[in-house]
Amino acid sequence: MVFRMFALLALLAPVCVLGAGPGLPDGFEPRNDVPAPADYWGFEPGQWHPRHDQIAGYLERLAAASERVEIETIGQTHGLRPLQMLTIAAPERLAEIAALREGRRVASESGEGPPVIWLGYAVHGNEASAATAAALTAWYLAASDDAEVSAWLEDLIIIMEPVLNPDGLDRFAHWVNSHRGQNPSADPSDREHNEAWPNGRTNYYWFDLNRDWLPLVHPESQARMAWLRQWRPHVLTDVHEMGPNTTYFFQPGVPERNNPLTPERNYELTRKIAEFHARILDQAGEPYFTRELFDDYYVGKGSTYPDLTGGIGILFEQASVRGHLQDTVYGTRTFAQAVANQVRTSLSTLQASHALADELVDYQREFFASAREKARADRRAGWLLGDGGDPGRAARLLSLLIDHDIEVRELSEPVSIGGSLHEADAAWFVPASQVHYRLIVSLLEPVAELPMETFYDVSTWPLAMSHGLPMEAVRRAPSTGTRLEAAPGPAGIRPQADGLAWLLAWDQHAAPAALAALLQAGYRVQVTRDPLRIATSDGERNFSRGSLVIHRGLQDQQLDPVTDLLGYLADHHGIDLYSVSGGLALTGPDLGAPSAPVLEPVRPALLVGPGLRATHAGYIWHWFDTFLKMPLVQLEHGSLWRVDLSDYSHIILPDGNYEWLPPTVAERLAAYVRNGGILIAGRSASAWVEGLSLDWSFVDESLNADADDKVPERRAYDDFQADFARQLIGGSALNVVLDVSHPLAFGYSEPEQVVFRRGRHRLRTVDNAYVNAGVYSDDVLASGFLSDETAERLAGTPALSATRHGAGLVIRMADDYLFRGYWAGTERLFANALFFAQLVRATEMPAE
C-alpha cells in the first residue's frame, strides 16, 4: 500500500494544544456547514456533562450535515437508549463502504487494506470525559480541512462507538449536573464527586460492560460483537478514567501480566503506537505512565479481546474529576482538561495508525496465518463438546461460540466424551485449525500453571466448565457435518391435554423459569424429594429428586387450564413435559405422596445500598428479571427499620462490606430468620452472617499455641504487593463436591461441579454432619490461579451450607453462582436456594 509521504513524517508534527475545543489542534478552523457540539448542546464541551440523548442527537445532526460521516443505530440498551455506530471516511470511501465491509474477512487474512481503526468510548458511564471526547473527535474529523485529516479519511476507515454504556452515562450525567453549582466545588468530599449507589460505572443491571466482551450477556455487547466480526479492526481503542490522584495511562501496560497467547509483535506495535501518544501529551505538557497498574490478561476486556482476535487493543486511562472540577495531588483539575487528553490520544491513535498502516495490515495477515500454523503444530485436532443431557445449557454455550465467530461443526457419528457416549445430535466439534485458534484455546482450555500471580481481573474463564458441560480435547477429528450457523434450540415435549398430571425433570436448564411462571400464575406445583419411576405417554421414565409434578386435581378450578401455560412453556423454553394418566409410581413415591409436597410461592427481596457490591447485586437482579421473569424487591439497607420483613419469603444478601452497615441491620436480619425467614448470603456475606445473633454451633478450629506464637519469616518491603496479591482470589474456578440428596443440590446427577470463586472468605464448619450441600474438594483448583496456602485453607471446607435457626433458615453460598451472567452450570444452585429451601428440615440428632 502507498500512503501519503507526509504521513511518514508525522512523528515530527505537533498535533494538539488547547484550541477550538478541549484537546483539538490550535488553529483549527472548522467548516461552517458542519455543526459543532456546542451548537446543539447549548454549552461548550467540558462545561457540563452531556446526557446521552444530547450526544446521540448531536451525532445524528453531524451525520446529516457531513458527507464524511455515516451513522447507524445497531441496537438498544436495556434502558431503551439507542446504540450508535459511526463510520467516518472520505466521501469516496463511504460510497464503497458496504463492499469493503463485506470483503473484510478475506482482506484481513490476505493482508489487504485499508486499515480499520475502531475508536471506542465510555464503556463505564461515570468515566464520562470519553463520551464528550468522542463527540469532539467526530466533529473534528467531519469539519477539518487539514491535509493530515484528509489523508486519514482517504486512507483509513474509522469506526466510532461513541458511547458503549448509555444507561450508565445518563445516571452519572444526571448526578453531577444536578449537584453542580454556578460556582462548582473542587472539594473531593463534595456531594457532586461522590455518586449515590450504585453509581454510573455499570449498565442498567449494574454489570461492568468492560467485562462483557467475552460473556456477551447484554445487548450493548451483542450489538458491538456483530459489527466487530464484520470489520475485524486493526486497532481498537478503549477509553477510560481512573482515580483523580493519578495522571494519564496508555499501554503497553505491565509486561509480566499480559496474556501469553498474544503475539510478541502485538506488543512491539503497541510500543510504537505509544510513541505517538507520548509525543502528543508531551507537547501539551501532560504527565503520563505506560508500564504500571494495568495489564492485558483477561480476554473479556475491551483492550484485550482484540489482541486475541487479530487486532491491537489499546487501553487509555485519564485521571478523573468525577464531576466538573476537583482538587487533586496534582492541583485542581477540570472536566475540560480530562476531555482534552482523551481527544489528544484519539487523534494520536489515528496519526499512528496512518503512519504504521503497512505494518498493521501485515501484522493482521500474519496473526491469522500464524494461528493456523499453531493449530497445525498442536497435537489436538480440536475439542468435543457434549450437551451433558441438557440441550438448553448446551445451546447457550454454542450460541456464545458462534457469536465469537468460532467454527463449530455438527457430528455425523456418536462420540465418547470423558468416557460417556454422546449421540451425534448431542455433541459437537470445535476444530483447532481456524483463524481464531488463540481465542479458542483461551476460552476452552482450563489453566493451572500461569506465568503471573497478580491479576487486574479474573485469572480464568473456562467456558465448558462455566456451563457445566463435558468437553474433551482430541487428537483425531471425528466425522463431522456442516458448520453451525446458529445453536440448535431444544424442541421440547408438549403436554397432552388429557393427562392427569405432568412431570418436569429439574435437570433441564429452563426448569426454574418454568416453575417461576407456574407459581406466579397461581398454579400448584409439587416437588419430589426422592427419585421415582413412572409410566408416561412416552413410556416408562425415571425422574430424579427435584422433579416437578403439576397435578390436574390440585389446581384451582377458577384458573385457566394449566395445560395452556404448560404448552407455552414447552414451546418457549424447549423443555420436556411428560404426561401421565395415573398417579401410581412404578418405584419411588406416588404422585400424591407426602414426599412430593406442594411448593409454597416465593416472594424474595434483595438487600441493596452503599457498602454492598453493586455488580454482584446486579447479577442477581438480572437473573430474576431476564431469566426467571419474576420481580425482585430491592430493599435499601438504610430503610429496613420501616419495612415489615415478614412480607418476604427470602432476603438475599449480595457481596459487600457489611462491617459498614449499622448494627440494626444485623439485628433485624437475625430476628427475620428466627421468625421463619430464609436468608441467602452470597460470597463475603456468607461469612458475615456467621456473626449474626443466632444459635450457631461451630466446630472449634482455633490454631494451637505454637502456631499462634510463630514469628513470621522476614520479607523484603518490596515483596509486600506481590505477596498480598498471591493470597487473594481475584477469580478462580474451584471444584466442589455436592450432596445430591440435599434439596440445595437437586437436579445434579454428578456430585463434582465447578464453581466460580472470588474473595478470601472461608466458611466456618457447623457442628452438624448434614448441613453442607457442597464442600470444596481436596483437589480444589479447577482452573486459574490459587496459591498453595489458599488451596490448603479451602480444601474440604464448606462451600454451600443450610442451617436451621429458630423457625428460619440461613443459606451460606461462598461462591458466585450467577457470575457475570454466564456461569450457567451453577445457576440451578441459586434456583434451589430460592424454590427448595422450604424443603430443608432440621437435622439435629437426639440429645443423649
PDB file of C-alpha atoms in Angstrom, residues 495-504 526 534-537 548-555 562-563 566 577-583 591-592:
ATOM      1  CA  PRO A 495     -48.046 -31.891  27.457  1.00  0.00           C
ATOM      2  CA  GLN A 496     -51.064 -33.943  26.450  1.00  0.00           C
ATOM      3  CA  ALA A 497     -54.259 -32.111  27.270  1.00  0.00           C
ATOM      4  CA  ASP A 498     -55.998 -35.220  28.663  1.00  0.00           C
ATOM      5  CA  GLY A 499     -53.260 -36.095  31.137  1.00  0.00           C
ATOM      6  CA  LEU A 500     -53.909 -36.483  34.868  1.00  0.00           C
ATOM      7  CA  ALA A 501     -50.565 -34.901  35.712  1.00  0.00           C
ATOM      8  CA  TRP A 502     -47.412 -33.678  34.025  1.00  0.00           C
ATOM      9  CA  LEU A 503     -43.801 -34.148  35.148  1.00  0.00           C
ATOM     10  CA  LEU A 504     -40.900 -31.815  34.514  1.00  0.00           C
ATOM     11  CA  GLN A 526     -45.288 -30.401  43.738  1.00  0.00           C
ATOM     12  CA  ILE A 534     -43.475 -43.895  36.388  1.00  0.00           C
ATOM     13  CA  ALA A 535     -45.306 -44.762  33.181  1.00  0.00           C
ATOM     14  CA  THR A 536     -45.725 -41.745  30.902  1.00  0.00           C
ATOM     15  CA  SER A 537     -47.193 -41.189  27.458  1.00  0.00           C
ATOM     16  CA  LEU A 548     -41.809 -31.101  39.367  1.00  0.00           C
ATOM     17  CA  VAL A 549     -45.318 -32.528  39.330  1.00  0.00           C
ATOM     18  CA  ILE A 550     -48.240 -30.471  38.056  1.00  0.00           C
ATOM     19  CA  HIS A 551     -51.347 -32.447  39.030  1.00  0.00           C
ATOM     20  CA  ARG A 552     -54.661 -31.591  37.398  1.00  0.00           C
ATOM     21  CA  GLY A 553     -56.586 -32.434  40.545  1.00  0.00           C
ATOM     22  CA  LEU A 554     -54.729 -29.883  42.683  1.00  0.00           C
ATOM     23  CA  GLN A 555     -55.385 -26.820  40.519  1.00  0.00           C
ATOM     24  CA  VAL A 562     -52.890 -25.409  33.324  1.00  0.00           C
ATOM     25  CA  THR A 563     -52.169 -27.165  30.018  1.00  0.00           C
ATOM     26  CA  LEU A 566     -47.569 -25.764  30.103  1.00  0.00           C
ATOM     27  CA  LEU A 577     -43.159 -32.118  29.918  1.00  0.00           C
ATOM     28  CA  TYR A 578     -44.187 -35.755  30.314  1.00  0.00           C
ATOM     29  CA  SER A 579     -47.871 -36.622  30.625  1.00  0.00           C
ATOM     30  CA  VAL A 580     -49.129 -39.360  32.915  1.00  0.00           C
ATOM     31  CA  SER A 581     -52.597 -40.866  33.128  1.00  0.00           C
ATOM     32  CA  GLY A 582     -52.247 -42.290  36.634  1.00  0.00           C
ATOM     33  CA  GLY A 583     -50.610 -41.273  39.888  1.00  0.00           C
ATOM     34  CA  LEU A 591     -47.751 -38.523  42.887  1.00  0.00           C
ATOM     35  CA  GLY A 592     -49.847 -37.806  45.965  1.00  0.00           C
TER      36      GLY A 592
END
